[in-house]
Amino acid sequence: MTDAFAERLLAWYDVSGRKDLPWHRERTPYRIWLSEVMLQQTQVTTVIPYFERFVARFPNVSALARAELDHVLALWTGLGYYARARNLHAAAQVIEREHRGDLPRDLDALLRLPGIGRSTAGAILAAAFDVRAPILDGNVKRVLARYHAVSGYPGSKPTADALWRHADAHTPIERVAAYTQAVMDLGALVCRRRAPDCAGCPVHDGCAAFAQGAVDRYPEPRPKRALPVRATRMFVLQDASGRCLLERRPLNGLWGGLWTLPQRDANAELATLLDELGLDSRTASATSTLPSFRHTFTHFHLDIEPVRAALAAPAPTIADVDRYRWWSSRDNEPIGLTAPAVRLLAAVGASPVAASLLAEVVGASLLAIAPEPAQ
Ligand code: SF4
């Protein structure tokens, strides 16, 4: 049975919904899954070029499962929330091993895969397999919180439970793929976070927030708390040919698996780092200063003080080759970089690739990317 909300939404979708996004053109479970993961926390317009590059390089689960994690992270650089890319890669390997390369058509099996939560699983089932399953992504939370005037922060369990109940009740048995896209589109195009178009909304007759004249009150924001501030030094160490020293982050934790500039305590000295690396401190000297800047994660601000230094000689070998590498964009090898590394490499002209990526992906506001979760 289709309720009035779903019926109106589907009629609206037939006329005004988005039907030509890249993941609609060839609607495979893999492409739907990838799009859903990329769309978590990220706008459609930002996702599209990332999606196109990703599927061109990894067109199916098997290709992704076989890929080097570095190459996966490289295609994610600038999108943020890197745990998504690591989970995608890990899940592809499980799917390849346990499901012969096909995404399972079963909610519990999908939920067992790394990085797939209830909403992503629902979207895969509905959009790729046409199986009735509710979704509750950010857009849908906003629509339902307003339509039913659900109070409380959607991140809290009681509010999330209430929203899931509404999501489930509205999900139709027929045309579930179209409905899933319709409710996401309504949130993105009409019931926008700011300035929703209630007059043009197909469900405004039944909308409780609209009837109360209180659309702005829903959904309630995350309870405010001041973010702690941490400080660090990042060392931009270049050899005589302009190559920069990069350090790989541990796989588990913040920026897991990405390459970044060596990062130490706020008071760390260049000489101490060189010593740690087994390099003669007399061969390096501090050069021009770079301005400090702030990178914000969901749980804290990171104030970064860059320290730039030059080595008089070509890059010396560093014993720990898994952790350190000398890198230049001329190496032509894709690697995943942290956002501050992209910024600093571009600032010292060490990376035209990074600079163009910077411009293409995030314009002038790299540091204004949505805060990353502290993973
Ligand atoms: Fe959102 Fe306004 Fe439509 Fe209610 S009437 S669902 S607040 S756009």
Coordinates of C-alpha atoms and ligand atoms in Angstrom, one line a residue:
M1 CA 0.0 0.0 0.0
T2 CA 1.2 3.5 -0.7
D3 CA 0.3 6.2 1.8
A4 CA -0.6 9.8 0.9
F5 CA 2.9 11.1 1.6
A6 CA 4.5 8.5 -0.7
E7 CA 1.9 9.0 -3.3
R8 CA 2.4 12.7 -3.6
L9 CA 6.1 12.4 -3.5
L10 CA 6.1 9.9 -6.3
A11 CA 3.9 12.1 -8.4
W12 CA 6.2 15.0 -7.8
Y13 CA 9.3 12.8 -8.5
D14 CA 7.9 11.8 -11.9
V15 CA 7.9 15.4 -13.0
S16 CA 10.7 17.0 -11.0
G17 CA 13.0 14.3 -9.5
R18 CA 16.5 13.7 -10.6
K19 CA 16.8 10.7 -12.9
D20 CA 20.0 11.3 -14.6
L21 CA 22.7 11.3 -12.0
P22 CA 25.7 9.2 -12.9
W23 CA 24.7 6.3 -10.7
H24 CA 21.3 6.2 -12.3
R25 CA 22.6 5.7 -15.8
E26 CA 23.9 2.2 -15.1
R27 CA 22.1 1.2 -11.9
T28 CA 24.3 -1.6 -10.6
P29 CA 24.4 -2.5 -6.9
Y30 CA 28.1 -1.5 -6.8
R31 CA 27.5 2.0 -8.3
I32 CA 24.5 2.6 -6.0
W33 CA 26.6 1.5 -3.0
L34 CA 29.5 3.7 -4.0
S35 CA 27.3 6.7 -4.6
E36 CA 25.6 6.2 -1.2
V37 CA 28.9 6.1 0.6
M38 CA 30.2 9.2 -1.2
L39 CA 27.0 11.0 -0.5
Q40 CA 27.2 10.6 3.2
Q41 CA 28.2 14.1 4.5
T42 CA 28.9 15.3 1.0
Q43 CA 26.8 17.2 -1.6
V44 CA 25.8 15.7 -4.9
T45 CA 27.6 18.3 -7.0
T46 CA 30.9 17.6 -5.1
V47 CA 30.4 13.8 -5.4
I48 CA 29.8 13.6 -9.2
P49 CA 33.4 14.2 -10.4
Y50 CA 34.8 11.9 -7.6
F51 CA 32.2 9.2 -8.6
E52 CA 33.1 9.4 -12.3
R53 CA 36.9 9.2 -11.6
F54 CA 36.3 6.3 -9.1
V55 CA 34.2 4.1 -11.4
A56 CA 36.5 4.8 -14.4
R57 CA 39.4 3.4 -12.3
F58 CA 37.5 0.8 -10.4
P59 CA 34.4 -0.2 -12.4
N60 CA 33.3 -3.1 -10.2
V61 CA 33.7 -4.8 -6.9
S62 CA 36.5 -7.0 -8.1
A63 CA 38.6 -4.1 -9.4
L64 CA 38.2 -2.3 -6.1
A65 CA 39.0 -5.4 -4.1
R66 CA 42.2 -5.9 -6.0
A67 CA 43.3 -2.3 -5.7
E68 CA 46.1 -0.9 -3.5
L69 CA 44.6 1.0 -0.6
D70 CA 46.8 3.9 -1.6
H71 CA 45.2 4.2 -5.0
V72 CA 41.8 4.1 -3.4
L73 CA 42.7 6.9 -1.0
A74 CA 44.2 8.9 -3.8
L75 CA 40.9 9.0 -5.5
W76 CA 39.3 10.1 -2.2
T77 CA 41.7 12.9 -1.5
G78 CA 39.7 16.1 -0.8
L79 CA 36.4 14.3 -0.1
G80 CA 37.2 13.9 3.6
Y81 CA 35.9 11.2 6.0
Y82 CA 38.6 8.8 4.8
A83 CA 37.2 5.9 6.9
R84 CA 34.6 5.7 4.2
A85 CA 37.2 4.8 1.6
R86 CA 39.0 2.4 3.8
N87 CA 35.7 0.6 4.6
L88 CA 34.7 0.6 1.0
H89 CA 38.0 -1.1 0.1
A90 CA 37.7 -3.6 3.0
A91 CA 34.1 -4.4 2.2
A92 CA 34.9 -5.0 -1.5
Q93 CA 37.4 -7.6 -0.4
V94 CA 34.8 -9.3 1.8
I95 CA 32.2 -9.3 -1.0
E96 CA 34.8 -10.7 -3.4
R97 CA 35.7 -13.5 -0.9
E98 CA 32.4 -14.3 0.6
H99 CA 29.8 -13.3 -2.0
R100 CA 31.6 -14.0 -5.3
G101 CA 31.9 -10.3 -6.1
D102 CA 28.2 -9.6 -5.9
L103 CA 26.7 -7.3 -3.2
P104 CA 24.3 -9.4 -1.1
R105 CA 20.6 -8.8 -1.5
D106 CA 20.0 -9.3 2.2
L107 CA 19.8 -6.7 4.9
D108 CA 21.8 -8.6 7.6
A109 CA 24.5 -9.6 5.2
L110 CA 24.8 -6.0 4.0
L111 CA 25.0 -4.7 7.6
R112 CA 27.9 -7.1 8.3
L113 CA 30.0 -5.4 5.7
P114 CA 32.4 -2.7 6.9
G115 CA 31.0 0.9 6.6
I116 CA 27.5 -0.1 5.7
G117 CA 24.9 1.1 8.1
R118 CA 21.1 0.7 8.1
S119 CA 20.4 3.6 5.7
T120 CA 23.1 2.7 3.2
A121 CA 21.9 -0.9 3.2
G122 CA 18.3 0.3 2.8
A123 CA 19.3 2.5 -0.2
I124 CA 21.2 -0.4 -1.8
L125 CA 18.2 -2.8 -1.4
A126 CA 15.7 -0.3 -2.6
A127 CA 17.6 1.4 -5.4
A128 CA 19.5 -1.5 -6.8
F129 CA 17.3 -4.5 -6.0
D130 CA 13.9 -2.9 -5.7
V131 CA 13.4 -4.5 -2.3
R132 CA 11.3 -2.6 0.1
A133 CA 13.6 -1.1 2.7
P134 CA 13.5 2.3 4.4
I135 CA 16.4 4.8 4.3
L136 CA 17.2 7.6 6.7
D137 CA 20.1 9.7 5.4
G138 CA 20.6 13.4 6.3
N139 CA 18.1 14.7 3.8
V140 CA 15.4 12.2 4.8
K141 CA 16.0 12.9 8.5
R142 CA 15.3 16.6 7.8
V143 CA 12.2 15.9 5.7
L144 CA 10.7 13.6 8.2
A145 CA 11.6 15.6 11.3
R146 CA 9.8 18.6 9.7
Y147 CA 6.9 16.6 8.3
H148 CA 6.1 15.0 11.6
A149 CA 7.5 17.8 13.8
V150 CA 9.8 15.3 15.6
S151 CA 11.7 17.1 18.3
G152 CA 15.2 16.2 19.6
Y153 CA 18.5 15.9 17.8
P154 CA 18.4 13.2 15.1
G155 CA 21.7 11.9 16.3
S156 CA 20.1 10.9 19.6
K157 CA 18.7 7.4 19.9
P158 CA 15.1 8.2 20.8
T159 CA 14.8 10.8 18.0
A160 CA 16.5 8.4 15.5
D161 CA 14.1 5.6 16.5
A162 CA 11.1 7.9 16.0
L163 CA 12.4 8.9 12.6
W164 CA 13.1 5.3 11.5
R165 CA 9.5 4.4 12.5
H166 CA 8.2 7.2 10.2
A167 CA 10.6 6.2 7.4
D168 CA 9.5 2.7 7.6
A169 CA 5.8 3.6 7.7
H170 CA 6.0 5.7 4.5
T171 CA 8.1 3.3 2.4
P172 CA 5.8 1.8 -0.2
I173 CA 5.9 -1.8 -1.5
E174 CA 5.8 -0.8 -5.1
R175 CA 8.1 1.7 -6.8
V176 CA 10.4 1.6 -3.9
A177 CA 13.5 2.6 -5.9
A178 CA 11.7 5.7 -7.2
Y179 CA 10.4 6.5 -3.8
T180 CA 13.8 6.3 -2.3
Q181 CA 15.2 8.7 -4.8
A182 CA 12.1 10.9 -4.4
V183 CA 12.5 11.4 -0.7
M184 CA 16.2 12.1 -1.0
D185 CA 15.5 14.6 -3.8
L186 CA 12.8 16.3 -1.8
G187 CA 15.3 16.9 1.0
A188 CA 18.0 18.1 -1.4
L189 CA 15.8 20.2 -3.8
V190 CA 12.8 21.4 -1.8
C191 CA 13.0 20.8 1.9
R192 CA 16.5 22.3 2.0
R193 CA 18.3 22.9 5.2
R194 CA 18.1 26.7 4.6
A195 CA 15.2 28.4 2.8
P196 CA 13.0 25.4 2.1
D197 CA 10.4 25.9 -0.7
C198 CA 7.3 25.0 1.3
A199 CA 5.0 26.7 -1.2
G200 CA 6.3 24.4 -3.9
C201 CA 6.4 21.3 -1.7
P202 CA 4.2 18.3 -2.8
V203 CA 3.5 17.3 0.8
H204 CA 3.0 20.7 2.5
D205 CA -0.7 19.9 3.2
G206 CA 0.3 17.2 5.7
C207 CA 3.5 18.9 7.1
A208 CA 3.3 19.5 10.8
A209 CA 6.2 21.9 11.0
F210 CA 4.7 24.0 8.1
A211 CA 1.3 24.0 9.8
Q212 CA 2.9 25.2 13.1
G213 CA 4.9 27.9 11.2
A214 CA 7.9 26.3 12.8
V215 CA 9.9 24.8 9.9
D216 CA 13.1 26.4 11.3
R217 CA 12.8 24.5 14.5
Y218 CA 13.3 21.0 12.9
P219 CA 15.4 19.1 12.9
E220 CA 17.0 20.2 16.2
P221 CA 20.7 20.9 15.9
R222 CA 23.4 18.9 17.7
P223 CA 23.7 20.2 21.3
K224 CA 26.4 22.8 21.3
R225 CA 29.7 22.2 22.9
A226 CA 33.0 24.0 22.5
L227 CA 35.5 22.0 20.5
P228 CA 38.9 21.4 22.2
V229 CA 41.9 22.8 20.4
R230 CA 45.0 20.8 19.8
A231 CA 48.2 22.1 18.3
T232 CA 50.9 20.4 16.2
R233 CA 53.9 21.1 14.0
M234 CA 54.1 19.8 10.4
F235 CA 57.5 19.7 8.8
V236 CA 57.7 20.5 5.1
L237 CA 61.1 19.0 4.5
Q238 CA 62.3 19.3 0.8
D239 CA 65.4 17.8 -0.7
A240 CA 67.6 19.5 -3.2
S241 CA 65.4 18.4 -6.1
G242 CA 62.2 19.7 -4.4
R243 CA 60.9 16.3 -3.3
C244 CA 59.0 16.4 0.0
L245 CA 59.2 13.9 2.9
L246 CA 55.8 12.3 3.6
E247 CA 54.8 10.2 6.5
R248 CA 52.1 7.6 6.4
R249 CA 49.5 7.7 9.1
P250 CA 48.8 4.5 11.0
L251 CA 45.9 2.5 9.4
N252 CA 43.7 2.8 12.5
G253 CA 42.9 6.3 13.7
L254 CA 42.9 9.8 12.4
W255 CA 43.5 10.0 8.6
G256 CA 44.2 6.3 8.7
G257 CA 46.5 5.2 5.8
L258 CA 46.8 8.6 4.3
W259 CA 50.1 10.3 3.6
T260 CA 50.9 13.5 5.3
L261 CA 53.8 15.8 6.2
P262 CA 55.6 14.6 9.3
Q263 CA 53.6 15.8 12.2
R264 CA 54.9 16.2 15.7
D265 CA 54.2 18.0 19.0
A266 CA 53.7 21.7 19.0
N267 CA 57.1 22.3 20.4
A268 CA 59.0 19.7 18.4
E269 CA 62.3 20.9 16.8
L270 CA 63.5 20.2 13.3
A271 CA 66.8 18.8 14.7
T272 CA 64.8 16.2 16.8
L273 CA 62.9 15.1 13.7
L274 CA 66.1 14.8 11.6
D275 CA 67.7 12.8 14.4
E276 CA 64.7 10.5 14.6
L277 CA 65.0 10.0 10.8
G278 CA 68.7 9.2 11.0
L279 CA 69.6 12.3 9.1
D280 CA 72.5 14.7 9.8
S281 CA 70.9 17.9 11.2
R282 CA 73.8 19.9 9.7
T283 CA 72.5 19.1 6.2
A284 CA 69.2 20.9 6.7
S285 CA 68.3 24.4 7.4
A286 CA 65.0 26.2 8.1
T287 CA 63.8 28.3 5.2
S288 CA 60.9 30.7 4.8
T289 CA 58.0 30.5 7.2
L290 CA 54.5 29.4 6.2
P291 CA 51.4 30.7 7.9
S292 CA 49.8 28.7 10.6
F293 CA 46.2 27.4 10.0
R294 CA 43.5 25.5 11.6
H295 CA 42.0 22.2 10.4
T296 CA 38.7 21.2 12.1
F297 CA 37.5 17.7 12.8
T298 CA 34.1 17.0 14.3
H299 CA 35.6 16.5 17.7
F300 CA 38.4 19.1 17.8
H301 CA 40.3 21.8 16.1
L302 CA 43.9 21.1 15.0
D303 CA 46.1 24.2 14.9
I304 CA 48.9 23.5 12.5
E305 CA 52.2 25.4 12.5
P306 CA 54.2 24.5 9.4
V307 CA 58.0 24.4 9.6
R308 CA 59.7 24.5 6.3
A309 CA 63.2 23.2 5.8
A310 CA 65.5 22.4 3.0
L311 CA 68.2 19.7 2.6
A312 CA 71.3 20.6 0.8
A313 CA 71.5 17.1 -0.8
P314 CA 69.2 14.8 -2.8
A315 CA 66.8 12.8 -0.8
P316 CA 68.6 10.4 1.6
T317 CA 67.2 7.0 2.1
I318 CA 65.2 6.6 5.3
A319 CA 65.2 3.2 6.8
D320 CA 61.5 2.8 7.5
V321 CA 60.2 2.7 3.9
D322 CA 56.7 1.7 4.8
R323 CA 56.3 4.8 6.9
Y324 CA 58.3 7.5 5.0
R325 CA 58.8 8.4 1.4
W326 CA 60.2 11.3 -0.6
W327 CA 57.5 12.4 -3.0
S328 CA 57.0 14.8 -5.8
S329 CA 54.0 15.1 -8.2
R330 CA 56.5 14.1 -10.9
D331 CA 56.5 10.6 -9.4
N332 CA 53.2 10.2 -11.2
E333 CA 52.0 7.8 -8.6
P334 CA 48.6 8.4 -7.1
I335 CA 48.6 8.5 -3.3
G336 CA 46.0 9.6 -0.7
L337 CA 47.0 12.9 1.0
T338 CA 45.5 14.6 4.0
A339 CA 43.9 18.0 3.4
P340 CA 46.6 19.9 5.2
A341 CA 49.3 18.1 3.2
V342 CA 47.5 19.0 0.0
R343 CA 47.5 22.6 1.1
L344 CA 51.1 22.8 2.2
L345 CA 52.5 20.9 -0.8
A346 CA 50.6 23.4 -3.0
A347 CA 52.0 26.3 -1.0
V348 CA 55.6 25.2 -1.5
G349 CA 55.0 24.4 -5.2
A350 CA 55.9 20.8 -4.6
S351 CA 52.7 19.5 -6.1
P352 CA 51.1 20.9 -9.2
V353 CA 48.7 18.0 -9.0
A354 CA 47.8 18.8 -5.5
A355 CA 47.4 22.5 -6.5
S356 CA 45.0 21.7 -9.3
L357 CA 43.1 19.3 -7.1
L358 CA 42.9 22.0 -4.6
A359 CA 41.4 24.3 -7.1
E360 CA 39.1 21.8 -8.7
V361 CA 37.8 20.1 -5.6
V362 CA 37.6 22.7 -2.9
G363 CA 38.2 26.0 -4.5
A364 CA 39.9 28.5 -2.3
S365 CA 38.4 27.1 0.9
L366 CA 40.1 23.9 1.5
L367 CA 40.0 24.4 5.2
A368 CA 36.3 25.1 5.0
I369 CA 35.6 21.5 4.0
A370 CA 32.9 20.1 6.4
P371 CA 34.7 19.1 9.6
E372 CA 36.1 15.6 9.4
P373 CA 35.2 13.1 12.1
A374 CA 38.0 12.1 14.4
Q375 CA 38.3 8.5 13.2
Ligands
SF4_1 FE1 9.8 20.5 4.2 FE2 8.3 22.7 3.9 FE3 7.7 20.5 2.6 FE4 7.3 20.6 5.2 S1 6.3 21.8 3.7 S2 8.2 18.9 4.1 S3 9.1 21.8 5.8 S4 9.5 21.7 2.3

